[in-house]
PDB file of C-alpha atoms and ligand atoms in Angstrom:
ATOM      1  CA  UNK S   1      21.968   3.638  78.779  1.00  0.00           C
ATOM      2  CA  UNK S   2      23.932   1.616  75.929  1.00  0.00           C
ATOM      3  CA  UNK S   3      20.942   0.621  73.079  1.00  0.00           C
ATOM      4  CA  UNK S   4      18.116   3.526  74.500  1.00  0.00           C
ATOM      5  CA  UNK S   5      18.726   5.222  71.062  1.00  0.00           C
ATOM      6  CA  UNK S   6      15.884   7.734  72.453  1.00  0.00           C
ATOM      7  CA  UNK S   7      17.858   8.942  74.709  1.00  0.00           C
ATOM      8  CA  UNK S   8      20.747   9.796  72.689  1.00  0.00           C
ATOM      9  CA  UNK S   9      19.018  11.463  70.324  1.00  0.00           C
ATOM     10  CA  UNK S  10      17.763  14.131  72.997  1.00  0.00           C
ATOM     11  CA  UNK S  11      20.864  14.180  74.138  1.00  0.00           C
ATOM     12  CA  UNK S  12      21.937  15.315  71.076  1.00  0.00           C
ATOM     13  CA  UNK S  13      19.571  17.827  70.567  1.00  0.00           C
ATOM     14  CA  UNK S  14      18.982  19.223  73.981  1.00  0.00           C
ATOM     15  CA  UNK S  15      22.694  19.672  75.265  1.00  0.00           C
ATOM     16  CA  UNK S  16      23.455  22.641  74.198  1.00  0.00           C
ATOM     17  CA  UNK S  17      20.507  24.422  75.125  1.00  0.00           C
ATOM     18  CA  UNK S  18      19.545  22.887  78.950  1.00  0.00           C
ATOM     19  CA  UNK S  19      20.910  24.468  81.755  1.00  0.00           C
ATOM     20  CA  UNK S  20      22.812  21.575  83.147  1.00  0.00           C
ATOM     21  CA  UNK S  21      24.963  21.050  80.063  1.00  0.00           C
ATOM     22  CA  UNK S  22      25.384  24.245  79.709  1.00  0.00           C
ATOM     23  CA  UNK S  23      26.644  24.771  83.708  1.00  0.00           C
ATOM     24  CA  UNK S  24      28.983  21.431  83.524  1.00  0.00           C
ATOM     25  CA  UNK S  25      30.423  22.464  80.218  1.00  0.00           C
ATOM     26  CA  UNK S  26      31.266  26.114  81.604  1.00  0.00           C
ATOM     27  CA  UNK S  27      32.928  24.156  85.365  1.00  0.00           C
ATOM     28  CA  UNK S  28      35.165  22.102  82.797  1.00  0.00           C
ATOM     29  CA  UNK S  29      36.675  24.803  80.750  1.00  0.00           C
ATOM     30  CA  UNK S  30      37.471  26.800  84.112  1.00  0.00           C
ATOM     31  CA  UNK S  31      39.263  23.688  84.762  1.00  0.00           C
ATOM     32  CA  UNK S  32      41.191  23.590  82.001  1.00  0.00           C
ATOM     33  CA  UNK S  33      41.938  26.964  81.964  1.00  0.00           C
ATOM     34  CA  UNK S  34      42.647  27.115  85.939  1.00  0.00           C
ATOM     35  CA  UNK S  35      45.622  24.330  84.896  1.00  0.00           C
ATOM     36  CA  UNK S  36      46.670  25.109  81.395  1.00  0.00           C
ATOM     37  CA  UNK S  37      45.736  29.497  81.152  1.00  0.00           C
ATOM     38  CA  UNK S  38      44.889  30.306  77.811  1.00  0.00           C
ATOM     39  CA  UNK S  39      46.636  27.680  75.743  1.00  0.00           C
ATOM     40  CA  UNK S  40      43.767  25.761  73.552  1.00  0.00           C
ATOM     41  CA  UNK S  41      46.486  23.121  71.694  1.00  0.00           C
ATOM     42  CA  UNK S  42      46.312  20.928  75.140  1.00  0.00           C
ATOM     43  CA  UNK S  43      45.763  17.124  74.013  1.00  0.00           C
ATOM     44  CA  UNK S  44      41.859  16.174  75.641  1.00  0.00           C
ATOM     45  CA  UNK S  45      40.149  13.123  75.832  1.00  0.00           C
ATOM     46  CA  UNK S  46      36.823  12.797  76.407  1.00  0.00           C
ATOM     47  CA  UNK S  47      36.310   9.310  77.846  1.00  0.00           C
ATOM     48  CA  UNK S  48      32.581   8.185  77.444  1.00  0.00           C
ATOM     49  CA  UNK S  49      31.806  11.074  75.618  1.00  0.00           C
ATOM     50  CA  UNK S  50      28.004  10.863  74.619  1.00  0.00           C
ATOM     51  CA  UNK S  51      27.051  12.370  71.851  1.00  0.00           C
ATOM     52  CA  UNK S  52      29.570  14.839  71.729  1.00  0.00           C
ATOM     53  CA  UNK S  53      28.165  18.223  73.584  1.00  0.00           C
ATOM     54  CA  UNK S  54      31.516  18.615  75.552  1.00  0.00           C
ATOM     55  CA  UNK S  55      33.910  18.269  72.797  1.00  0.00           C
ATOM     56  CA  UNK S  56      31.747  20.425  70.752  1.00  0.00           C
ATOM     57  CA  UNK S  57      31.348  23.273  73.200  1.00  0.00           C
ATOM     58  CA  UNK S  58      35.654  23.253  73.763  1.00  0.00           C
ATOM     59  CA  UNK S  59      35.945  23.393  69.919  1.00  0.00           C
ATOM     60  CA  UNK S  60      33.926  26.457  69.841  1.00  0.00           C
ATOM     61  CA  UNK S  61      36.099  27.782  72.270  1.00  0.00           C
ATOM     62  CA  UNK S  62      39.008  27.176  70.280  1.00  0.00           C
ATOM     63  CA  UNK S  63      40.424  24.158  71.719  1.00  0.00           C
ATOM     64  CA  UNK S  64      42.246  21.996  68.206  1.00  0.00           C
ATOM     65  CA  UNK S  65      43.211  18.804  70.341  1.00  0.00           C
ATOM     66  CA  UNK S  66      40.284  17.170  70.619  1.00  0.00           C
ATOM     67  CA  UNK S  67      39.542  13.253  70.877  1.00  0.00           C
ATOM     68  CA  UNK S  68      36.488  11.188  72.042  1.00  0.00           C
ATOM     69  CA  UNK S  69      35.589   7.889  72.935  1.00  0.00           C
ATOM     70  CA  UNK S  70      32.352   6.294  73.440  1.00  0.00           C
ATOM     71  CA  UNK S  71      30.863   2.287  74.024  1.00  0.00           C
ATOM     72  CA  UNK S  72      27.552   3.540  71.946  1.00  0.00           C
ATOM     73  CA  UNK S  73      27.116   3.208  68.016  1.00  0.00           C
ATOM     74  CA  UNK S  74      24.458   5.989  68.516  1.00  0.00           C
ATOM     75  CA  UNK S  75      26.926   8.554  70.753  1.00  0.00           C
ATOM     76  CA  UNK S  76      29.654   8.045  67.816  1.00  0.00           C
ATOM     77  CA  UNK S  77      27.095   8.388  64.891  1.00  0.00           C
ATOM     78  CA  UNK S  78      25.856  11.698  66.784  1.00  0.00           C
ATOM     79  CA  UNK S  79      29.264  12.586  67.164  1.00  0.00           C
ATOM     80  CA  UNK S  80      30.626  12.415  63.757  1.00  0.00           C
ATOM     81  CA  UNK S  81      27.575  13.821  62.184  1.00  0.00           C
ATOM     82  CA  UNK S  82      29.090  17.201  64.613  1.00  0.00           C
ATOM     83  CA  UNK S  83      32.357  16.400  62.551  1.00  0.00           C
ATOM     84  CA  UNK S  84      34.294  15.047  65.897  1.00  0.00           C
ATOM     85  CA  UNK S  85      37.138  12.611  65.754  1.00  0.00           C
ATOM     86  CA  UNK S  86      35.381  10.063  68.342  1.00  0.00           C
ATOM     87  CA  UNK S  87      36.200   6.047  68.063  1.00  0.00           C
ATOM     88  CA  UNK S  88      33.960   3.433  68.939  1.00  0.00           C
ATOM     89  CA  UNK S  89      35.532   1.858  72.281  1.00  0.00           C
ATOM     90  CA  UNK S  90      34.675  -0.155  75.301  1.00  0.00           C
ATOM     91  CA  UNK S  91      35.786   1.507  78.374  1.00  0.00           C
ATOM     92  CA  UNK S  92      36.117  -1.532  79.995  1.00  0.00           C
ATOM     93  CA  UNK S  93      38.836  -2.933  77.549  1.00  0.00           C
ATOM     94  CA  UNK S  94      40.356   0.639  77.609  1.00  0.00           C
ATOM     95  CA  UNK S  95      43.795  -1.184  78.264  1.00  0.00           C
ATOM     96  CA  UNK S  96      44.087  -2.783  75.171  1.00  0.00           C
ATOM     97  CA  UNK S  97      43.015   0.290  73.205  1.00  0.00           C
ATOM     98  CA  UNK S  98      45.933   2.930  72.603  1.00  0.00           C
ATOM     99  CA  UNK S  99      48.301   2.030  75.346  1.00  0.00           C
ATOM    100  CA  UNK S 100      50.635   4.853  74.329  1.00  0.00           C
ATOM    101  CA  UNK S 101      48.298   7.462  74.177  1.00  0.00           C
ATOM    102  CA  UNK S 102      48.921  10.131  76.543  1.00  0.00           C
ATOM    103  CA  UNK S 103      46.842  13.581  77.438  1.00  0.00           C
ATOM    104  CA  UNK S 104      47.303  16.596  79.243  1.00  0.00           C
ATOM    105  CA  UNK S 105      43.671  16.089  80.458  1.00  0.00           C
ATOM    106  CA  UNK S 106      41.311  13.452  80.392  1.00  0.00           C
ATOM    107  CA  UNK S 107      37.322  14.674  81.066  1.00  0.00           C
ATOM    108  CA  UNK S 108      35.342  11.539  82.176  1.00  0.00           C
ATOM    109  CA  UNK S 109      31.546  12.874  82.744  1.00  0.00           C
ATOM    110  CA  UNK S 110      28.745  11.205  84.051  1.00  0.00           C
ATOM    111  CA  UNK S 111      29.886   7.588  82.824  1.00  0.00           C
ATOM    112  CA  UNK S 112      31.415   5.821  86.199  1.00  0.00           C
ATOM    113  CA  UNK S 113      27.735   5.076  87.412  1.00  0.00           C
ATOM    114  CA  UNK S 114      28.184   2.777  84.679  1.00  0.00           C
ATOM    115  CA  UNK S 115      30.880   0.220  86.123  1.00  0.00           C
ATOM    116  CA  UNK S 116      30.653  -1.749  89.194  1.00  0.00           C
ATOM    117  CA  UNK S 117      32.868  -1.218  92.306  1.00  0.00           C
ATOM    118  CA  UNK S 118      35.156  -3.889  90.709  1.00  0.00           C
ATOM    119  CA  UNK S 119      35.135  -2.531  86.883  1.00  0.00           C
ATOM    120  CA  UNK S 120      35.760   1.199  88.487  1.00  0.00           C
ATOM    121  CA  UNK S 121      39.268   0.868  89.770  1.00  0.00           C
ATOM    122  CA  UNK S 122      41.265  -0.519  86.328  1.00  0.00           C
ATOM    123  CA  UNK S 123      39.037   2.190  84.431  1.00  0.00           C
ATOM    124  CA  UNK S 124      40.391   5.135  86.999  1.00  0.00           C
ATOM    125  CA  UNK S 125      44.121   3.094  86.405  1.00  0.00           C
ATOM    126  CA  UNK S 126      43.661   3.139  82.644  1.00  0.00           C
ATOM    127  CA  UNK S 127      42.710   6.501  82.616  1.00  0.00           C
ATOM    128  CA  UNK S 128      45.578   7.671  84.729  1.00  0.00           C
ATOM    129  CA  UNK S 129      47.788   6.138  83.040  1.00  0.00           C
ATOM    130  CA  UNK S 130      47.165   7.987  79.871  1.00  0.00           C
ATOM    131  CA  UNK S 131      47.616  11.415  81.439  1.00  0.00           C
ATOM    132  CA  UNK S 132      50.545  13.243  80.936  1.00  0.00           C
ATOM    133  CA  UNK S 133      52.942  14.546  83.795  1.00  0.00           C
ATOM    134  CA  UNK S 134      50.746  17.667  85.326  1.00  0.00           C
ATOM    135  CA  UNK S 135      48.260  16.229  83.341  1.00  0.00           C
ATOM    136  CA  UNK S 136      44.464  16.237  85.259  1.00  0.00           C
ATOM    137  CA  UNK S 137      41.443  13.637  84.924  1.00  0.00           C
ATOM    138  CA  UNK S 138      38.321  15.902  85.303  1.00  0.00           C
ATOM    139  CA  UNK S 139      35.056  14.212  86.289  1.00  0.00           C
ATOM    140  CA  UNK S 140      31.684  14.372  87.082  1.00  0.00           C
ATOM    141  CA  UNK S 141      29.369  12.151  88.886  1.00  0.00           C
ATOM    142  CA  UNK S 142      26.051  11.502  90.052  1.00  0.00           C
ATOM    143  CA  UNK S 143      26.201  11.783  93.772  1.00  0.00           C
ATOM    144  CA  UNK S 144      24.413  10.726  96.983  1.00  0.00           C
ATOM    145  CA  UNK S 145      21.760   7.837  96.980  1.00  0.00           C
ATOM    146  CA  UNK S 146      18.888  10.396  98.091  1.00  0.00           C
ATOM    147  CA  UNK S 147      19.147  11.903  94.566  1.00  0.00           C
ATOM    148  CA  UNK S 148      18.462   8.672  93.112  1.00  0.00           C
ATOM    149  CA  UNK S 149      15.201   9.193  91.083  1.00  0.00           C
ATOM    150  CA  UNK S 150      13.344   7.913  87.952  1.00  0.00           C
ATOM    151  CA  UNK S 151      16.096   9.586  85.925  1.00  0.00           C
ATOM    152  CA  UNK S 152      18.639   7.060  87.124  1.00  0.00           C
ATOM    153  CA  UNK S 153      15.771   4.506  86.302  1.00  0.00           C
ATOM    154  CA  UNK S 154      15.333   6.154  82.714  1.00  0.00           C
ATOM    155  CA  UNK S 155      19.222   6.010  82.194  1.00  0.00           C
ATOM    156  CA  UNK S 156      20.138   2.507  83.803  1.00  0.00           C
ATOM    157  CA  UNK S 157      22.406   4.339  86.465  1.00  0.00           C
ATOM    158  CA  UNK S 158      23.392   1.723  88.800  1.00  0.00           C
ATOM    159  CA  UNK S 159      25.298   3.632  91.394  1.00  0.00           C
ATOM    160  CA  UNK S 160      25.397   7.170  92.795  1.00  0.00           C
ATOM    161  CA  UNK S 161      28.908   8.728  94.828  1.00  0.00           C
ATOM    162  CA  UNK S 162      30.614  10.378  97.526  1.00  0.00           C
ATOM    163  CA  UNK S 163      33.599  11.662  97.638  1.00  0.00           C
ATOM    164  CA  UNK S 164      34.838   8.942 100.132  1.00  0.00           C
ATOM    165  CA  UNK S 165      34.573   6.261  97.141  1.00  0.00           C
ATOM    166  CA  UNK S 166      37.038   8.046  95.331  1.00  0.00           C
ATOM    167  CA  UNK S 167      39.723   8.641  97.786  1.00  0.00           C
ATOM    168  CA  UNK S 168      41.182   5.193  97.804  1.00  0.00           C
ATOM    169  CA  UNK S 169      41.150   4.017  94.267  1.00  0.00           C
ATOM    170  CA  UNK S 170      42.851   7.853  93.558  1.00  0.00           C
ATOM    171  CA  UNK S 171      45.325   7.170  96.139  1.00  0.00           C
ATOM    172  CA  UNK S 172      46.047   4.021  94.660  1.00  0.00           C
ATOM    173  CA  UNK S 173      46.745   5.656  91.054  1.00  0.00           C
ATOM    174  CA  UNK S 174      49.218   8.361  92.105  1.00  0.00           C
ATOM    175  CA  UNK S 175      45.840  10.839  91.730  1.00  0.00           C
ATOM    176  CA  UNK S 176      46.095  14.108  93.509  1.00  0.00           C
ATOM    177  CA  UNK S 177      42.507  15.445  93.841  1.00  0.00           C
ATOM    178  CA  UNK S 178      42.138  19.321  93.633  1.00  0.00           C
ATOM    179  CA  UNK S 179      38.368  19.766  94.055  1.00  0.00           C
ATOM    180  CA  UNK S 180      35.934  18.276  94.831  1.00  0.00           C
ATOM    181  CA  UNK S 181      32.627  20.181  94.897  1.00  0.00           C
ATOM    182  CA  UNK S 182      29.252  18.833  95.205  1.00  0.00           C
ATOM    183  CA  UNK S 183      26.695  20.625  92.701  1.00  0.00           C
ATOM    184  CA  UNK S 184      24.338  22.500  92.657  1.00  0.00           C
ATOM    185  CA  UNK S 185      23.783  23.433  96.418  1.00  0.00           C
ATOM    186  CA  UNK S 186      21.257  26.349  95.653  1.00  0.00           C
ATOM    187  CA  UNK S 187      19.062  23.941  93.360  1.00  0.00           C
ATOM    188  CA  UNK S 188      19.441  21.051  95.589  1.00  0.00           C
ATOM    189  CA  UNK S 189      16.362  21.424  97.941  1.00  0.00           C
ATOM    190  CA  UNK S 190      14.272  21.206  94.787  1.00  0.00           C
ATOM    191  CA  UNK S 191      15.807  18.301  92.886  1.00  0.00           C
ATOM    192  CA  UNK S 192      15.572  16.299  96.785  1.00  0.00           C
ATOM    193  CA  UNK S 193      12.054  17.410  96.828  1.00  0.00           C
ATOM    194  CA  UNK S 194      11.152  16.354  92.797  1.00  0.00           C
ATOM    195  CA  UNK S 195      13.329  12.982  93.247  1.00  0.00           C
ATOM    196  CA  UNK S 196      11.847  11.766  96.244  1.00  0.00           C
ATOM    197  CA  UNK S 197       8.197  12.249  95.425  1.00  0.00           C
ATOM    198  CA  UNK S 198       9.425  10.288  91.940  1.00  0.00           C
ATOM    199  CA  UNK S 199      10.675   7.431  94.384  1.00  0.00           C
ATOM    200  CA  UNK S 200       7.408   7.291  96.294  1.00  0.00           C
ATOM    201  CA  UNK S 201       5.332   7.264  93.560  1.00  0.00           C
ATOM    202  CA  UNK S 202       7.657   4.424  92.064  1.00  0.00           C
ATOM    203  CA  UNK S 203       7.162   2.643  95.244  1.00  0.00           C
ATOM    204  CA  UNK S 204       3.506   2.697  95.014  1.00  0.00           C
ATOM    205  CA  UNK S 205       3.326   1.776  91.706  1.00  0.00           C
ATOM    206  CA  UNK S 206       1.899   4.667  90.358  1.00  0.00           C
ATOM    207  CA  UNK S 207       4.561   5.240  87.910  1.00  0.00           C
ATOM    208  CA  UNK S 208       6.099   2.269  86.668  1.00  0.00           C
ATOM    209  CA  UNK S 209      10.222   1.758  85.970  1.00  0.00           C
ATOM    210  CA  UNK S 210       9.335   0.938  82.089  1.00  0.00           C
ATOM    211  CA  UNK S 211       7.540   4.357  81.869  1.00  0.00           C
ATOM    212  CA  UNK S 212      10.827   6.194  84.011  1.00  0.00           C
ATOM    213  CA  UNK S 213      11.607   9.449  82.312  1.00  0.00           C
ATOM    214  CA  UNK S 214      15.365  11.155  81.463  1.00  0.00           C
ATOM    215  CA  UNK S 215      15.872  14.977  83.079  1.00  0.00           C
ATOM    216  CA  UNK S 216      17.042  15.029  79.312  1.00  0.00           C
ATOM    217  CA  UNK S 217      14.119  17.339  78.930  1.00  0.00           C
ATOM    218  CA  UNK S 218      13.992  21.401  77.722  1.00  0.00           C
ATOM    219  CA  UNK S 219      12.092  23.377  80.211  1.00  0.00           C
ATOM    220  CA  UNK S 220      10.355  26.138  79.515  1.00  0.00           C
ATOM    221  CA  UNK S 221      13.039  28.978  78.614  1.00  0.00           C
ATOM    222  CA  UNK S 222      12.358  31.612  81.261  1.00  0.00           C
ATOM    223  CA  UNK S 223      12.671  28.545  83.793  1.00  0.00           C
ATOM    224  CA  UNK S 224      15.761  27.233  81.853  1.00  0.00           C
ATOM    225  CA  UNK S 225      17.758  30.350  82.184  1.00  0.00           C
ATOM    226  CA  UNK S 226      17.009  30.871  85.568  1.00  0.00           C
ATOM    227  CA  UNK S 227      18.248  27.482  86.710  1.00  0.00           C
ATOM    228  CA  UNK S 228      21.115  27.772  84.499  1.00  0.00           C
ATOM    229  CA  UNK S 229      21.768  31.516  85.674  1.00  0.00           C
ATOM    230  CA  UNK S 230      21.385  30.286  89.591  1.00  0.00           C
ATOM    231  CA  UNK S 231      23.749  27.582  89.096  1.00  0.00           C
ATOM    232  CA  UNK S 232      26.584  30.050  87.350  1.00  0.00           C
ATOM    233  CA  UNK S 233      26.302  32.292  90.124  1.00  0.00           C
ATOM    234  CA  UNK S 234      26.754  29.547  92.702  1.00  0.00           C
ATOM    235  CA  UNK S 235      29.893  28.298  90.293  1.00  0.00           C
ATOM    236  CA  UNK S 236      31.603  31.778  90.258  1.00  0.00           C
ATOM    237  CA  UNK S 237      30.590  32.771  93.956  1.00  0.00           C
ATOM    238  CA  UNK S 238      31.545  29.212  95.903  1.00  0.00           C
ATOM    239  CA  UNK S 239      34.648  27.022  94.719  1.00  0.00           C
ATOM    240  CA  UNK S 240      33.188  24.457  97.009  1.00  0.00           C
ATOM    241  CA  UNK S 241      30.037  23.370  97.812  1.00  0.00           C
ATOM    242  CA  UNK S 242      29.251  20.444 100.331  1.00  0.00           C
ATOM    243  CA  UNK S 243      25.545  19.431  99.023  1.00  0.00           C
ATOM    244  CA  UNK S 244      24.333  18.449  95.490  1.00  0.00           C
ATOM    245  CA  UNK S 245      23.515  15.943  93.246  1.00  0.00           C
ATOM    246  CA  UNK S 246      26.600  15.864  91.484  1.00  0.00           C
ATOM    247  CA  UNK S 247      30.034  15.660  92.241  1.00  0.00           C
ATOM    248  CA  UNK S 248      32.329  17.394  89.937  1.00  0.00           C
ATOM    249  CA  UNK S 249      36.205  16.665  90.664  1.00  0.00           C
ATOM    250  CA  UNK S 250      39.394  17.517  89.522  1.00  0.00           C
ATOM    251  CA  UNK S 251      42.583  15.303  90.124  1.00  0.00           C
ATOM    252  CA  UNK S 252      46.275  15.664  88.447  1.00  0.00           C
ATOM    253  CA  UNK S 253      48.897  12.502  88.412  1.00  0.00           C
TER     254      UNK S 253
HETATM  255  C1  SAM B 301      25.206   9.747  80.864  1.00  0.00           C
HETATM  256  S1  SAM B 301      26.110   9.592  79.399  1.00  0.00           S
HETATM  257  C2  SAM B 301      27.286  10.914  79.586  1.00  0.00           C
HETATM  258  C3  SAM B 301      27.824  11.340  78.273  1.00  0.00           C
HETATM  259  C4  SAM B 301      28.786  12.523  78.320  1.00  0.00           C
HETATM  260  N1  SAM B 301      29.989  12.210  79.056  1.00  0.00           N
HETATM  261  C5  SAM B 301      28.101  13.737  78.885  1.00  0.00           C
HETATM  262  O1  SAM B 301      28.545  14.255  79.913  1.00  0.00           O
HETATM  263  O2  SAM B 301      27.112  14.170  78.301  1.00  0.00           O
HETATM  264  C6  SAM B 301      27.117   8.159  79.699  1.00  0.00           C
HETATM  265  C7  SAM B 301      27.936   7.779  78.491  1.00  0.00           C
HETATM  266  O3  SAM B 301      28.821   6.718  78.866  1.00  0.00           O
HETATM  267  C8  SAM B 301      28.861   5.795  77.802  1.00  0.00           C
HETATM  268  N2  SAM B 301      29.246   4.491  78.348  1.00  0.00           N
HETATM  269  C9  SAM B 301      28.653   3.782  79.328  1.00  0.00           C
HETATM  270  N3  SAM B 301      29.306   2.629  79.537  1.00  0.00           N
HETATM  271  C10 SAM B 301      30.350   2.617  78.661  1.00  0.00           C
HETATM  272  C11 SAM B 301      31.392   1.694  78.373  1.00  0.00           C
HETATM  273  N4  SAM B 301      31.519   0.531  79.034  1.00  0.00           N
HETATM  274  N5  SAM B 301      32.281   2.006  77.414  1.00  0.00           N
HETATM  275  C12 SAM B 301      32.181   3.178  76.729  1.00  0.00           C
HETATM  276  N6  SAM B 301      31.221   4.088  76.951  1.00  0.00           N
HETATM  277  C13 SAM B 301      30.314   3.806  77.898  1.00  0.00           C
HETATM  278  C14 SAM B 301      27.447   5.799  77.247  1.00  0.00           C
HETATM  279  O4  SAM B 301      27.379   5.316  75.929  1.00  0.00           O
HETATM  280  C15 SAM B 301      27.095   7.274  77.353  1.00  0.00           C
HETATM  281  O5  SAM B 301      27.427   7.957  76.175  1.00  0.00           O
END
């Protein structure tokens, strides 16, 4: 993902419009506010940030504690032209970087599928190390290998989870997990259907990995609300789901 300036730049523009932002940034507040109620001066990281759609959304709903971090000179340009405090830092040398820093919650979206099965246990350490007491590491992944399609290809995504790969490097960090729901279950039918015709078609060559495009795309509107109005109904209807291509999870120290 690191150096595809292309797609940080829809990123940028699309993320507060398409329906998956808008779903993940919605499950993430609840979060918050199903651990901290109405208080909005809680200290939050947002580790990997992109190009700043989260922090922006939680500003607008009056959160003032806000920090980012990001690997990618075009995520932190993106992010400080929204007027966010985000720093420029390798999550892989996340020790060295602000060892006394300490949060009441830590959101880490969409960035693990990023690190190898060795690099991913000291990130989850460094990361749980700089919560607070009661503080809670909130993150969302990609999730089951049948999902895998050309936006994984488009993205460089070189791993997809279950919930079993987390339960032993969160043991091993003193991390509680409180949910764990896979998402969305109502939509997932489709996205199995769309990602596995993508696969065969990579297979056969008729699409080729170079030519792989992002879901980083705005459908039309009518279809955008729907999905995003089918997947909000599923959030506030069923705190757990068992099915999805995402995992979103929620784990206190
Ligand atoms: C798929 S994007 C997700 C961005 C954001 N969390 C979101 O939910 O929209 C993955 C992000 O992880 C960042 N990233 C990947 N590897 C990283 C690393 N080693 N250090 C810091 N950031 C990294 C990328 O630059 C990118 O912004």
């Amino acid at each position: 993902m690191i150096g595809r300036s292309e797609e940080y730049e829809k990123m940028f523009r699309l993320e507060g419009q398409l329906w998956w932002y808008r779903s993940l940034h919605e499950r993430v507040e609840k979060a918050l506010q199903n651990r901290f109620g109405q208080r909005r001066d809680i200290t939050i990281l947002d580790a990997g940030c992109g190009t700043g759609g989260l922090l922006d959304f939680l500003r607008r709903q009056g959160y003032t504690n806000l920090r980012g971090l990001d690997g990618s000179t075009d995520a932190v340009t993106f992010c400080r032209e929204r007027n966010l405090s985000v720093t420029f830092v390798n999550l892989n040398e996340l020790t060295s970087f602000e060892p006394d820093g300490q949060y009441d919650a830590i959101i880490c979206n969409d960035v693990f599928c990023y690190f190898t099965a060795n690099e991913l246990p000291p990130l989850v350490s460094a990361l749980a190390r700089r919560l607070r007491t009661n503080g809670i590491l909130v993150t969302n992944n990609n999730a089951f290998k049948l999902f895998r399609g050309e936006h994984d290809v488009a993205v460089g995504i070189i791993r997809r989870f279950v919930l079993a790969d987390f339960k032993p490097v969160c043991a091993d960090n003193g991390l509680h997990i409180h949910l764990a729901t896979y998402w969305s279950f109502v939509l997932s039918p489709l996205i199995l259907l769309v990602r596995q015709w993508q696969r065969l078609q990579l297979a056969l060559g008729w699409h080729k990995p170079e030519e792989a495009q992002s879901d980083v795309y705005l459908p039309h509107p009518l279809v955008n609300e729907t999905l995003y109005r089918l997947v909000r109904a599923e959030q506030t209807l069923i705190r757990r789901t068992p099915f999805g291509s995402s995992l979103f999870m929620v784990m206190s120290r």
